[in-house]
Short mmCIF file of N, CA and C in Angstrom, two decimals:
data_model
loop_
_atom_site.label_atom_id
_atom_site.label_comp_id
_atom_site.label_asym_id
_atom_site.label_seq_id
_atom_site.Cartn_x
_atom_site.Cartn_y
_atom_site.Cartn_z
N UNK Y 1 6.11 -24.77 -0.97
CA UNK Y 1 4.97 -24.42 -1.80
C UNK Y 1 5.11 -22.98 -2.26
N UNK Y 2 4.62 -22.69 -3.45
CA UNK Y 2 4.65 -21.33 -3.98
C UNK Y 2 3.31 -20.64 -3.79
N UNK Y 3 2.51 -21.07 -2.83
CA UNK Y 3 1.17 -20.53 -2.67
C UNK Y 3 1.06 -19.49 -1.57
N UNK Y 4 2.18 -19.11 -0.95
CA UNK Y 4 2.16 -18.04 0.05
C UNK Y 4 3.49 -17.32 0.04
N UNK Y 5 3.50 -16.13 0.60
CA UNK Y 5 4.72 -15.34 0.66
C UNK Y 5 4.99 -14.62 -0.65
N UNK Y 6 6.21 -14.15 -0.81
CA UNK Y 6 6.59 -13.40 -2.01
C UNK Y 6 6.52 -14.30 -3.24
N UNK Y 7 5.97 -13.77 -4.32
CA UNK Y 7 5.89 -14.52 -5.57
C UNK Y 7 4.85 -15.62 -5.56
N UNK Y 8 3.85 -15.52 -4.69
CA UNK Y 8 2.82 -16.55 -4.59
C UNK Y 8 2.06 -16.69 -5.90
N UNK Y 9 1.70 -17.93 -6.22
CA UNK Y 9 0.87 -18.22 -7.39
C UNK Y 9 -0.44 -18.82 -6.88
N UNK Y 10 -1.52 -18.77 -7.70
CA UNK Y 10 -2.80 -19.34 -7.24
C UNK Y 10 -2.67 -20.82 -6.89
N UNK Y 11 -3.41 -21.23 -5.87
CA UNK Y 11 -3.43 -22.63 -5.47
C UNK Y 11 -4.17 -23.45 -6.53
N UNK Y 12 -3.75 -24.67 -6.74
CA UNK Y 12 -4.36 -25.56 -7.73
C UNK Y 12 -5.00 -26.75 -7.03
N UNK Y 13 -5.95 -27.35 -7.69
CA UNK Y 13 -6.62 -28.52 -7.14
C UNK Y 13 -6.90 -29.53 -8.24
N UNK Y 14 -6.83 -30.79 -7.90
CA UNK Y 14 -7.15 -31.87 -8.82
C UNK Y 14 -8.51 -32.41 -8.41
N UNK Y 15 -9.56 -32.25 -9.23
CA UNK Y 15 -10.90 -32.70 -8.83
C UNK Y 15 -10.98 -34.19 -8.50
N UNK Y 16 -10.06 -35.00 -9.02
CA UNK Y 16 -10.08 -36.43 -8.73
C UNK Y 16 -9.55 -36.71 -7.32
N UNK Y 17 -8.69 -35.83 -6.80
CA UNK Y 17 -8.14 -36.00 -5.46
C UNK Y 17 -7.79 -34.62 -4.94
N UNK Y 18 -8.61 -34.05 -4.08
CA UNK Y 18 -8.43 -32.69 -3.60
C UNK Y 18 -7.22 -32.55 -2.67
N UNK Y 19 -6.58 -33.65 -2.29
CA UNK Y 19 -5.42 -33.58 -1.42
C UNK Y 19 -4.13 -33.30 -2.17
N UNK Y 20 -4.15 -33.36 -3.49
CA UNK Y 20 -2.93 -33.09 -4.25
C UNK Y 20 -3.27 -32.34 -5.53
N UNK Y 21 -2.28 -31.60 -6.03
CA UNK Y 21 -2.52 -30.80 -7.23
C UNK Y 21 -2.41 -31.62 -8.49
N UNK Y 22 -1.60 -32.64 -8.50
CA UNK Y 22 -1.44 -33.46 -9.69
C UNK Y 22 -0.58 -32.77 -10.73
N UNK Y 23 -0.31 -33.44 -11.82
CA UNK Y 23 0.55 -32.88 -12.86
C UNK Y 23 -0.19 -31.91 -13.77
N UNK Y 24 -1.49 -32.09 -13.93
CA UNK Y 24 -2.27 -31.23 -14.81
C UNK Y 24 -3.51 -30.73 -14.07
N UNK Y 25 -3.31 -29.81 -13.09
CA UNK Y 25 -4.47 -29.34 -12.31
C UNK Y 25 -5.44 -28.58 -13.18
N UNK Y 26 -6.72 -28.80 -12.95
CA UNK Y 26 -7.73 -28.18 -13.80
C UNK Y 26 -8.48 -27.05 -13.10
N UNK Y 27 -8.33 -26.89 -11.81
CA UNK Y 27 -9.06 -25.87 -11.08
C UNK Y 27 -8.08 -24.97 -10.34
N UNK Y 28 -8.19 -23.66 -10.53
CA UNK Y 28 -7.34 -22.71 -9.81
C UNK Y 28 -8.20 -21.87 -8.89
N UNK Y 29 -7.66 -21.53 -7.73
CA UNK Y 29 -8.34 -20.68 -6.77
C UNK Y 29 -7.57 -19.37 -6.69
N UNK Y 30 -8.02 -18.31 -7.39
CA UNK Y 30 -7.25 -17.06 -7.39
C UNK Y 30 -7.28 -16.39 -6.02
N UNK Y 31 -6.16 -15.86 -5.60
CA UNK Y 31 -6.10 -15.11 -4.36
C UNK Y 31 -4.92 -14.14 -4.42
N UNK Y 32 -4.93 -13.22 -3.51
CA UNK Y 32 -3.86 -12.24 -3.41
C UNK Y 32 -3.23 -12.34 -2.03
N UNK Y 33 -1.97 -11.97 -1.92
CA UNK Y 33 -1.28 -11.96 -0.63
C UNK Y 33 -1.28 -10.54 -0.10
N UNK Y 34 -1.87 -10.34 1.07
CA UNK Y 34 -1.89 -9.04 1.72
C UNK Y 34 -0.70 -8.98 2.67
N UNK Y 35 0.28 -8.19 2.34
CA UNK Y 35 1.51 -8.09 3.13
C UNK Y 35 1.23 -7.43 4.49
N UNK Y 36 1.98 -7.82 5.51
CA UNK Y 36 1.73 -7.26 6.84
C UNK Y 36 2.20 -5.83 7.01
N UNK Y 37 2.95 -5.29 6.06
CA UNK Y 37 3.46 -3.94 6.21
C UNK Y 37 4.70 -3.94 7.11
N UNK Y 38 5.02 -2.79 7.63
CA UNK Y 38 6.22 -2.65 8.44
C UNK Y 38 5.86 -2.31 9.88
N UNK Y 39 4.91 -3.02 10.44
CA UNK Y 39 4.48 -2.76 11.80
C UNK Y 39 5.54 -3.27 12.78
N UNK Y 40 5.94 -2.44 13.73
CA UNK Y 40 6.96 -2.88 14.69
C UNK Y 40 6.45 -4.04 15.55
N UNK Y 41 7.35 -4.94 15.87
CA UNK Y 41 7.08 -6.03 16.81
C UNK Y 41 7.93 -5.75 18.04
N UNK Y 42 7.41 -6.08 19.21
CA UNK Y 42 8.15 -5.75 20.42
C UNK Y 42 7.81 -6.74 21.52
N UNK Y 43 8.59 -6.70 22.57
CA UNK Y 43 8.34 -7.57 23.72
C UNK Y 43 9.21 -7.17 24.89
N UNK Y 44 8.96 -7.84 26.01
CA UNK Y 44 9.74 -7.61 27.22
C UNK Y 44 9.91 -8.94 27.94
N UNK Y 45 11.07 -9.13 28.55
CA UNK Y 45 11.36 -10.34 29.31
C UNK Y 45 11.99 -9.94 30.62
N UNK Y 46 11.53 -10.58 31.71
CA UNK Y 46 12.11 -10.36 33.02
C UNK Y 46 12.61 -11.71 33.52
N UNK Y 47 13.89 -11.78 33.86
CA UNK Y 47 14.47 -13.04 34.33
C UNK Y 47 14.92 -12.93 35.77
N UNK Y 48 14.98 -14.09 36.45
CA UNK Y 48 15.40 -14.14 37.84
C UNK Y 48 16.12 -15.46 38.10
N UNK Y 49 17.26 -15.40 38.78
CA UNK Y 49 18.00 -16.59 39.21
C UNK Y 49 18.17 -16.50 40.72
N UNK Y 50 17.49 -17.37 41.49
CA UNK Y 50 17.64 -17.34 42.94
C UNK Y 50 19.11 -17.58 43.34
N UNK Y 51 19.55 -16.87 44.36
CA UNK Y 51 20.93 -16.98 44.84
C UNK Y 51 21.26 -18.42 45.24
N UNK Y 52 22.43 -18.88 44.84
CA UNK Y 52 22.90 -20.21 45.23
C UNK Y 52 22.29 -21.35 44.41
N UNK Y 53 21.57 -21.03 43.33
CA UNK Y 53 20.96 -22.08 42.50
C UNK Y 53 21.34 -21.88 41.04
N UNK Y 54 21.08 -22.89 40.25
CA UNK Y 54 21.25 -22.79 38.79
C UNK Y 54 19.90 -22.67 38.10
N UNK Y 55 18.87 -22.42 38.88
CA UNK Y 55 17.52 -22.29 38.35
C UNK Y 55 17.35 -20.92 37.69
N UNK Y 56 16.84 -20.90 36.47
CA UNK Y 56 16.54 -19.66 35.76
C UNK Y 56 15.03 -19.57 35.56
N UNK Y 57 14.44 -18.48 36.02
CA UNK Y 57 13.01 -18.24 35.87
C UNK Y 57 12.82 -17.01 34.99
N UNK Y 58 11.77 -16.98 34.22
CA UNK Y 58 11.50 -15.83 33.36
C UNK Y 58 10.01 -15.67 33.13
N UNK Y 59 9.60 -14.42 32.92
CA UNK Y 59 8.24 -14.09 32.49
C UNK Y 59 8.40 -13.13 31.31
N UNK Y 60 7.54 -13.26 30.32
CA UNK Y 60 7.71 -12.43 29.13
C UNK Y 60 6.39 -12.13 28.45
N UNK Y 61 6.43 -11.08 27.62
CA UNK Y 61 5.31 -10.66 26.79
C UNK Y 61 5.87 -10.31 25.43
N UNK Y 62 5.12 -10.64 24.37
CA UNK Y 62 5.53 -10.30 23.01
C UNK Y 62 4.31 -9.91 22.19
N UNK Y 63 4.45 -8.84 21.40
CA UNK Y 63 3.45 -8.43 20.43
C UNK Y 63 4.07 -8.66 19.07
N UNK Y 64 3.44 -9.46 18.21
CA UNK Y 64 4.08 -9.88 16.97
C UNK Y 64 3.07 -9.98 15.83
N UNK Y 65 3.61 -10.17 14.62
CA UNK Y 65 2.82 -10.45 13.42
C UNK Y 65 3.03 -11.91 13.07
N UNK Y 66 1.94 -12.65 12.79
CA UNK Y 66 2.06 -14.07 12.45
C UNK Y 66 3.00 -14.27 11.26
N UNK Y 67 3.79 -15.34 11.31
CA UNK Y 67 4.70 -15.67 10.21
C UNK Y 67 4.00 -16.47 9.12
N UNK Y 68 2.92 -17.13 9.46
CA UNK Y 68 2.17 -17.92 8.48
C UNK Y 68 0.85 -17.20 8.16
N UNK Y 69 0.48 -17.16 6.89
CA UNK Y 69 -0.75 -16.45 6.54
C UNK Y 69 -2.00 -17.23 6.90
N UNK Y 70 -3.08 -16.48 7.05
CA UNK Y 70 -4.41 -17.04 7.27
C UNK Y 70 -5.19 -16.74 6.00
N UNK Y 71 -5.87 -17.73 5.44
CA UNK Y 71 -6.58 -17.53 4.19
C UNK Y 71 -8.05 -17.21 4.44
N UNK Y 72 -8.54 -16.22 3.72
CA UNK Y 72 -9.93 -15.81 3.80
C UNK Y 72 -10.37 -15.34 2.43
N UNK Y 73 -11.47 -14.61 2.37
CA UNK Y 73 -11.93 -14.12 1.07
C UNK Y 73 -12.15 -12.61 1.11
N UNK Y 74 -11.98 -11.97 -0.05
CA UNK Y 74 -12.22 -10.54 -0.20
C UNK Y 74 -13.01 -10.33 -1.49
N UNK Y 75 -13.32 -9.11 -1.81
CA UNK Y 75 -14.02 -8.74 -3.05
C UNK Y 75 -15.31 -9.54 -3.22
N UNK Y 76 -16.14 -9.55 -2.16
CA UNK Y 76 -17.42 -10.23 -2.25
C UNK Y 76 -17.31 -11.74 -2.38
N UNK Y 77 -16.21 -12.30 -1.93
CA UNK Y 77 -16.03 -13.75 -1.98
C UNK Y 77 -15.54 -14.27 -3.31
N UNK Y 78 -15.18 -13.38 -4.24
CA UNK Y 78 -14.73 -13.82 -5.55
C UNK Y 78 -13.24 -14.12 -5.58
N UNK Y 79 -12.50 -13.63 -4.60
CA UNK Y 79 -11.06 -13.85 -4.57
C UNK Y 79 -10.61 -14.13 -3.15
N UNK Y 80 -9.69 -15.06 -3.01
CA UNK Y 80 -9.14 -15.36 -1.70
C UNK Y 80 -8.04 -14.39 -1.33
N UNK Y 81 -7.71 -14.34 -0.05
CA UNK Y 81 -6.64 -13.46 0.42
C UNK Y 81 -5.83 -14.16 1.50
N UNK Y 82 -4.52 -14.09 1.37
CA UNK Y 82 -3.61 -14.59 2.41
C UNK Y 82 -3.23 -13.39 3.25
N UNK Y 83 -3.65 -13.37 4.51
CA UNK Y 83 -3.37 -12.23 5.39
C UNK Y 83 -2.45 -12.66 6.52
N UNK Y 84 -1.50 -11.80 6.83
CA UNK Y 84 -0.61 -12.02 7.97
C UNK Y 84 -1.20 -11.23 9.13
N UNK Y 85 -1.75 -11.92 10.12
CA UNK Y 85 -2.44 -11.27 11.22
C UNK Y 85 -1.46 -10.49 12.09
N UNK Y 86 -1.86 -9.25 12.43
CA UNK Y 86 -1.01 -8.35 13.22
C UNK Y 86 -1.51 -8.26 14.64
N UNK Y 87 -0.71 -7.64 15.47
CA UNK Y 87 -1.06 -7.39 16.88
C UNK Y 87 -1.45 -8.66 17.62
N UNK Y 88 -0.69 -9.73 17.41
CA UNK Y 88 -0.90 -10.97 18.15
C UNK Y 88 -0.16 -10.84 19.48
N UNK Y 89 -0.73 -11.35 20.54
CA UNK Y 89 -0.13 -11.27 21.88
C UNK Y 89 0.32 -12.64 22.35
N UNK Y 90 1.41 -12.65 23.08
CA UNK Y 90 1.91 -13.88 23.69
C UNK Y 90 2.39 -13.53 25.10
N UNK Y 91 1.88 -14.25 26.10
CA UNK Y 91 2.31 -14.11 27.48
C UNK Y 91 2.91 -15.44 27.89
N UNK Y 92 4.03 -15.43 28.60
CA UNK Y 92 4.63 -16.70 28.96
C UNK Y 92 5.48 -16.65 30.20
N UNK Y 93 5.70 -17.84 30.76
CA UNK Y 93 6.63 -18.04 31.87
C UNK Y 93 7.47 -19.26 31.53
N UNK Y 94 8.71 -19.28 32.02
CA UNK Y 94 9.58 -20.41 31.76
C UNK Y 94 10.50 -20.66 32.95
N UNK Y 95 10.99 -21.88 33.04
CA UNK Y 95 11.95 -22.26 34.07
C UNK Y 95 12.89 -23.30 33.47
N UNK Y 96 14.17 -23.20 33.83
CA UNK Y 96 15.12 -24.24 33.40
C UNK Y 96 16.27 -24.32 34.38
N UNK Y 97 16.87 -25.52 34.42
CA UNK Y 97 17.99 -25.77 35.32
C UNK Y 97 18.77 -26.98 34.81
N UNK Y 98 20.07 -27.05 35.16
CA UNK Y 98 20.88 -28.19 34.72
C UNK Y 98 20.86 -29.31 35.76
N UNK Y 99 20.94 -30.54 35.26
CA UNK Y 99 21.18 -31.72 36.09
C UNK Y 99 22.30 -32.48 35.38
N UNK Y 100 23.52 -32.33 35.87
CA UNK Y 100 24.66 -32.94 35.19
C UNK Y 100 24.83 -32.32 33.81
N UNK Y 101 24.91 -33.16 32.78
CA UNK Y 101 25.03 -32.68 31.41
C UNK Y 101 23.69 -32.39 30.75
N UNK Y 102 22.61 -32.57 31.50
CA UNK Y 102 21.27 -32.37 30.97
C UNK Y 102 20.74 -30.98 31.33
N UNK Y 103 19.93 -30.43 30.47
CA UNK Y 103 19.21 -29.19 30.75
C UNK Y 103 17.73 -29.53 30.80
N UNK Y 104 17.09 -29.20 31.91
CA UNK Y 104 15.67 -29.47 32.10
C UNK Y 104 14.93 -28.13 32.03
N UNK Y 105 13.87 -28.06 31.23
CA UNK Y 105 13.15 -26.81 31.08
C UNK Y 105 11.67 -27.01 30.92
N UNK Y 106 10.93 -25.97 31.24
CA UNK Y 106 9.49 -25.98 31.07
C UNK Y 106 9.04 -24.58 30.65
N UNK Y 107 8.02 -24.53 29.83
CA UNK Y 107 7.50 -23.25 29.36
C UNK Y 107 5.99 -23.33 29.28
N UNK Y 108 5.35 -22.26 29.67
CA UNK Y 108 3.90 -22.16 29.59
C UNK Y 108 3.58 -20.83 28.92
N UNK Y 109 2.79 -20.87 27.84
CA UNK Y 109 2.46 -19.63 27.15
C UNK Y 109 0.96 -19.55 26.89
N UNK Y 110 0.48 -18.33 26.82
CA UNK Y 110 -0.92 -18.04 26.55
C UNK Y 110 -0.97 -17.10 25.37
N UNK Y 111 -1.73 -17.48 24.33
CA UNK Y 111 -1.85 -16.68 23.11
C UNK Y 111 -3.33 -16.43 22.82
N UNK Y 112 -3.88 -15.35 23.35
CA UNK Y 112 -5.28 -15.07 23.07
C UNK Y 112 -5.48 -14.75 21.59
N UNK Y 113 -6.59 -15.14 21.03
CA UNK Y 113 -6.93 -14.92 19.62
C UNK Y 113 -5.92 -15.58 18.67
N UNK Y 114 -5.30 -16.67 19.09
CA UNK Y 114 -4.32 -17.35 18.23
C UNK Y 114 -5.04 -18.05 17.08
N UNK Y 115 -4.48 -17.91 15.88
CA UNK Y 115 -5.05 -18.58 14.71
C UNK Y 115 -4.70 -20.06 14.78
N UNK Y 116 -5.66 -20.91 14.45
CA UNK Y 116 -5.47 -22.36 14.50
C UNK Y 116 -5.34 -22.88 13.08
N UNK Y 117 -4.27 -23.62 12.82
CA UNK Y 117 -4.06 -24.20 11.49
C UNK Y 117 -5.02 -25.36 11.29
N UNK Y 118 -5.62 -25.41 10.11
CA UNK Y 118 -6.54 -26.50 9.79
C UNK Y 118 -6.11 -27.09 8.45
N UNK Y 119 -5.72 -28.34 8.46
CA UNK Y 119 -5.30 -29.03 7.26
C UNK Y 119 -6.14 -30.30 7.09
N UNK Y 120 -6.43 -30.64 5.87
CA UNK Y 120 -7.15 -31.89 5.63
C UNK Y 120 -6.19 -33.06 5.72
N UNK Y 121 -6.70 -34.18 6.12
CA UNK Y 121 -5.89 -35.41 6.16
C UNK Y 121 -5.76 -35.96 4.76
N UNK Y 122 -4.61 -36.51 4.46
CA UNK Y 122 -4.38 -37.08 3.16
C UNK Y 122 -4.78 -38.55 3.19
N UNK Y 123 -5.62 -38.92 2.27
CA UNK Y 123 -5.99 -40.31 2.13
C UNK Y 123 -5.89 -40.70 0.67
N UNK Y 124 -5.33 -41.85 0.39
CA UNK Y 124 -5.17 -42.28 -1.00
C UNK Y 124 -6.53 -42.27 -1.69
N UNK Y 125 -6.61 -41.68 -2.87
CA UNK Y 125 -7.85 -41.62 -3.62
C UNK Y 125 -8.81 -40.54 -3.14
N UNK Y 126 -8.35 -39.64 -2.25
CA UNK Y 126 -9.21 -38.54 -1.78
C UNK Y 126 -9.95 -38.98 -0.60
#
């Protein structure tokens, strides 16, 4: 889609079916893309392998900028804005080990204030 990122164009909608733009969209939703800037992203990982085992354990933290934009409104609600949320936190633990030719792994992560994607379901005819 050309509705986010560099070179974004306004999103279009077909009033007959809001799930698709159609060949001749009649409604445009103007918005601007607010770039995240050059904020540093960083993290730390601590790993441990118990002696005599193939088990790998790790704990980690990451501070990052979302890769997908979140849409909202600016200018008194007259224009939409795609914003890349900054200072997102991720805390996690992981474990993995081999069994023959297989690799078995597990990961648990916690992301406070994580943005949740919301998409409409597509149904024929809207």
